[in-house]
PDB file of C-alpha atoms in Angstrom:
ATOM      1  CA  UNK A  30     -45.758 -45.361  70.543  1.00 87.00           C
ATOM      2  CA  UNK A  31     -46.019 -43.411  66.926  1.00 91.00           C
ATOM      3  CA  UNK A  32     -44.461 -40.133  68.773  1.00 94.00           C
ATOM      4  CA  UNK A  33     -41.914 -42.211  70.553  1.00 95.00           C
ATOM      5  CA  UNK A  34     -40.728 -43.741  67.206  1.00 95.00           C
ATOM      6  CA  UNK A  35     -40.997 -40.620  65.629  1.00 97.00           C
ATOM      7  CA  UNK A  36     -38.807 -38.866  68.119  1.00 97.00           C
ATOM      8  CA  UNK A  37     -36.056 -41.638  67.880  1.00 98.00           C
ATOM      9  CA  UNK A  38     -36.614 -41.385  64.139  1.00 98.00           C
ATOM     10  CA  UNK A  39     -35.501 -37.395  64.424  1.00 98.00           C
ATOM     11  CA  UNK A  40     -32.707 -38.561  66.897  1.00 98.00           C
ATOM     12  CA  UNK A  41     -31.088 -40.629  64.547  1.00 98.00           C
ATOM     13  CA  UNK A  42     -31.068 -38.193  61.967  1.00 98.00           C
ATOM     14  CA  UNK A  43     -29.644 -35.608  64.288  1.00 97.00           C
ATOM     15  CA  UNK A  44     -26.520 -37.899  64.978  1.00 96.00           C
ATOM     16  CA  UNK A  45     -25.850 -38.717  61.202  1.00 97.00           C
ATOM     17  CA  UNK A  46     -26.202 -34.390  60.930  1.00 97.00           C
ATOM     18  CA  UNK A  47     -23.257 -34.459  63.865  1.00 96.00           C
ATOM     19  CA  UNK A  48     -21.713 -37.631  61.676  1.00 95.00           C
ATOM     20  CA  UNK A  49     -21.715 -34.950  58.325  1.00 97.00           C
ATOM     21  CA  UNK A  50     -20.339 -31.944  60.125  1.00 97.00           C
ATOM     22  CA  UNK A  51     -17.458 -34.067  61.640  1.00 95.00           C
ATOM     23  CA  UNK A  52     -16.673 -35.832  59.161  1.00 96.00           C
ATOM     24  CA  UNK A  53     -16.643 -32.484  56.501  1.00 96.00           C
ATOM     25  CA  UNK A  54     -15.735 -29.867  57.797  1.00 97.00           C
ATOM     26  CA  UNK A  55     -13.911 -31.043  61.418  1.00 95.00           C
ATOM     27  CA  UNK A  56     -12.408 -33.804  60.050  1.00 96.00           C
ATOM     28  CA  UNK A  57      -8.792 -32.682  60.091  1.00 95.00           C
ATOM     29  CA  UNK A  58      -9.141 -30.624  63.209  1.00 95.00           C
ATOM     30  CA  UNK A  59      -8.033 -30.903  67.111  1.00 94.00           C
ATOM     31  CA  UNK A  60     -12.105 -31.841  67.590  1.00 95.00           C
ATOM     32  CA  UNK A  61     -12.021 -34.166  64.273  1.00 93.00           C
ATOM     33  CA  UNK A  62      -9.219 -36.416  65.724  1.00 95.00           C
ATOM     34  CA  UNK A  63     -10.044 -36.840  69.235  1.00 94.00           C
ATOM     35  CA  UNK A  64     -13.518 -38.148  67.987  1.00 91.00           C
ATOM     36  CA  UNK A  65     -11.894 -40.736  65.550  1.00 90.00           C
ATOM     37  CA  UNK A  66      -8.856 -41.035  67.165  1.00 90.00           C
ATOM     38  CA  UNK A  67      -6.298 -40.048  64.316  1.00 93.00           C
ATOM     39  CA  UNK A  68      -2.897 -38.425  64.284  1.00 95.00           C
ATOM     40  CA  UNK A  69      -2.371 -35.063  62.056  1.00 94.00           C
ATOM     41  CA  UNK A  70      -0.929 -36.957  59.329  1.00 95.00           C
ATOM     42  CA  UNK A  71      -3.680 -39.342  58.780  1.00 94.00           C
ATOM     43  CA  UNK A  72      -6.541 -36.990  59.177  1.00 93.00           C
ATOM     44  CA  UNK A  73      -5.326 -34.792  56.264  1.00 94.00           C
ATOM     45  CA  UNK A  74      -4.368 -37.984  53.943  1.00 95.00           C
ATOM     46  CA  UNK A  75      -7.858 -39.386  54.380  1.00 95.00           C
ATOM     47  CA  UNK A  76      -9.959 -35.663  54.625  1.00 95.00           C
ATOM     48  CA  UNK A  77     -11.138 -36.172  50.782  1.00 95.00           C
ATOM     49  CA  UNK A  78     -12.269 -39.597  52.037  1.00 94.00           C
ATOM     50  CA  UNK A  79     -13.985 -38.760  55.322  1.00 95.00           C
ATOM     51  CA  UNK A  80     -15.725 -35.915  53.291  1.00 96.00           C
ATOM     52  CA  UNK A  81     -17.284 -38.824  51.014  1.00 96.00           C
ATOM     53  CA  UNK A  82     -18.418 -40.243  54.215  1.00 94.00           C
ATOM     54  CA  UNK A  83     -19.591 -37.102  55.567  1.00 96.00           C
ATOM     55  CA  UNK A  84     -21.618 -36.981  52.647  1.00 96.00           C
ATOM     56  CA  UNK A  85     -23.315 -40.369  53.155  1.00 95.00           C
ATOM     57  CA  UNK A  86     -24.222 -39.624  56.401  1.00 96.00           C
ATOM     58  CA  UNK A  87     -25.660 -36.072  55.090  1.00 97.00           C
ATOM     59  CA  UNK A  88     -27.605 -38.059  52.695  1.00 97.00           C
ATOM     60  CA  UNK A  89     -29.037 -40.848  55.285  1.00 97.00           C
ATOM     61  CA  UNK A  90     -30.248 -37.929  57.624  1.00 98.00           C
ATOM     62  CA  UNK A  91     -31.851 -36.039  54.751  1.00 98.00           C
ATOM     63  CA  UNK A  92     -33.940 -39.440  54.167  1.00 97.00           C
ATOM     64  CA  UNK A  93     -35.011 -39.546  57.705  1.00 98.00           C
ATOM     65  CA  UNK A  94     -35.935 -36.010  57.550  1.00 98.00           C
ATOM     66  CA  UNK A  95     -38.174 -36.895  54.328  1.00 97.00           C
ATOM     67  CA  UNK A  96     -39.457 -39.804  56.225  1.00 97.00           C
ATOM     68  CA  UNK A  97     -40.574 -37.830  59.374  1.00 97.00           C
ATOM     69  CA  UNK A  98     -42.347 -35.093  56.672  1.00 96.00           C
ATOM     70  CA  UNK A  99     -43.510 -37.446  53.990  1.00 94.00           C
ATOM     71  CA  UNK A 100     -47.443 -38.570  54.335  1.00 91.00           C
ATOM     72  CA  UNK A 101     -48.117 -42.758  55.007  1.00 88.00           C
ATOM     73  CA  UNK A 102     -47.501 -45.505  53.615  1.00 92.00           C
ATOM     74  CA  UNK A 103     -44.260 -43.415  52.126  1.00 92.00           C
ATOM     75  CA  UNK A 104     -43.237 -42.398  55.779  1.00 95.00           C
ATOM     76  CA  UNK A 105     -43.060 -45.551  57.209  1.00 96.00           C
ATOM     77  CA  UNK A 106     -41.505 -47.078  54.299  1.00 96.00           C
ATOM     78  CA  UNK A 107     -38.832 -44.787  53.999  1.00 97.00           C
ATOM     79  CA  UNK A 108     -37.836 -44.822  57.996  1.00 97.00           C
ATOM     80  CA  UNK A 109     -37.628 -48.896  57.873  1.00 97.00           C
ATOM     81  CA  UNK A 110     -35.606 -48.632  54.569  1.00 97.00           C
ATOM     82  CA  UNK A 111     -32.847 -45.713  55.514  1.00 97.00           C
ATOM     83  CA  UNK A 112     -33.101 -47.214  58.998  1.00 98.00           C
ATOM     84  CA  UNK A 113     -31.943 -50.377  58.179  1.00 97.00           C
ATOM     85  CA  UNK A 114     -29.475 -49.014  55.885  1.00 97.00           C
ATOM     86  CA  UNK A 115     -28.050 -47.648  58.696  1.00 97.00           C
ATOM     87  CA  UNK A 116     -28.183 -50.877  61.172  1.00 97.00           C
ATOM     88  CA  UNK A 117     -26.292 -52.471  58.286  1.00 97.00           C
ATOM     89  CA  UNK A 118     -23.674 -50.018  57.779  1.00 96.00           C
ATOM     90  CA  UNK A 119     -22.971 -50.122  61.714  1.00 96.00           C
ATOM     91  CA  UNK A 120     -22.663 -53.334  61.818  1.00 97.00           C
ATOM     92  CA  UNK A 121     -20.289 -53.820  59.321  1.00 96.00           C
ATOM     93  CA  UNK A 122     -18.492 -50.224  60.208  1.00 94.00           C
ATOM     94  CA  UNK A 123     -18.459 -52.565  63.815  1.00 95.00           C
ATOM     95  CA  UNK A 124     -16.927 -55.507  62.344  1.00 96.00           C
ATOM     96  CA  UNK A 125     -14.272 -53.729  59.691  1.00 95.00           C
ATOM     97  CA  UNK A 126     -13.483 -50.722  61.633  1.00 91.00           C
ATOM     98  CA  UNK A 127     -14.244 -50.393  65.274  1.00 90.00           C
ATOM     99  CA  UNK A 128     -16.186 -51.744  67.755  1.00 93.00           C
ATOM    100  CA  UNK A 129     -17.744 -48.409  68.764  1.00 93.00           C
ATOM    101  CA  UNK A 130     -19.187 -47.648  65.847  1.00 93.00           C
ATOM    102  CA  UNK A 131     -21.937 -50.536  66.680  1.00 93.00           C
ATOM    103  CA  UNK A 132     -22.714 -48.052  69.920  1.00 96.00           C
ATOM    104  CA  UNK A 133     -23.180 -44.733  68.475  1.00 94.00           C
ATOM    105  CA  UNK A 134     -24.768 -45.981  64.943  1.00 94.00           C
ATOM    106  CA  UNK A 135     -25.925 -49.090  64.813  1.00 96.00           C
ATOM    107  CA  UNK A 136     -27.763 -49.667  68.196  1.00 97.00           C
ATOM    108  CA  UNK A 137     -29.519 -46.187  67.871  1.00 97.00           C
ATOM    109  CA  UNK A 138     -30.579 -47.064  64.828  1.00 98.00           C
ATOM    110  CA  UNK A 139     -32.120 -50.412  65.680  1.00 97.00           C
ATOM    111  CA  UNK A 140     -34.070 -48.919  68.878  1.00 97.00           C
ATOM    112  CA  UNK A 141     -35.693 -46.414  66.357  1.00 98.00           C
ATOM    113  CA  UNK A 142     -36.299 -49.169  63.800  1.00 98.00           C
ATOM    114  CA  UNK A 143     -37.744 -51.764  66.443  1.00 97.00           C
ATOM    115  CA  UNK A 144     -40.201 -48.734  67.687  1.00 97.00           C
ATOM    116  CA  UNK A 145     -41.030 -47.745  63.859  1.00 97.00           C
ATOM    117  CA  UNK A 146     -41.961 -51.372  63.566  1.00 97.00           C
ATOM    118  CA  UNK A 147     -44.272 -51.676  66.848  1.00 96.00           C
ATOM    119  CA  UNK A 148     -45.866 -48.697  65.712  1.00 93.00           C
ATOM    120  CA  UNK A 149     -46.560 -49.414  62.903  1.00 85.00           C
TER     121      UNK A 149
END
């Protein structure tokens, strides 16, 4: 069960990486719309702001990185505090901004929290 919470763990990060990269540096581009569904106008008024998110998202991953290198009991700690940071972010991303955002962060998110926790 430690590997398979470990690999969810590294899964997670991976998608807040994609999260980052999107939300940086694709942000006001054909590929940066279509996966938030803005118009050209929008995506260049907000790019300052979706690089602050990107940034977020850079940091969460970098704790889960830490978390999967880092020795017990600071390993553990850290992947139920930055994953629950994250369950709570998509939840209320969910409720304030879209619906989807429960899907691709906070449910992936949960799954790798619920294994850290039966590992553990």
């Amino acid at each position: 069960m430690h590997t398979a919470a470990q690999v969810l763990v590294a899964l997670v990060a991976l998608i807040h990486i994609y999260f980052l990269v999107l939300e940086m540096f694709l942000w006001d581009t054909d590929r940066g719309r279509k996966a938030f569904g803005t118009a050209p106008e929008f995506s260049r008024e907000s790019a300052t702001l979706a690089a602050n998110q990107g940034l977020y998202n850079g940091f969460m991953a970098a704790g889960l990185v830490w978390s999967l290198l880092a020795s017990d009991p600071v390993s553990y700690q850290a992947q139920i505090f930055f994953l629950g940071c994250l369950v709570v972010a998509g939840v209320y991303g969910a409720v304030t901004v879209s619906r989807k955002i429960l899907f691709v962060q906070a449910v992936p998110s949960a799954l790798a929290l619920g294994a850290v926790l039966l590992a553990g």
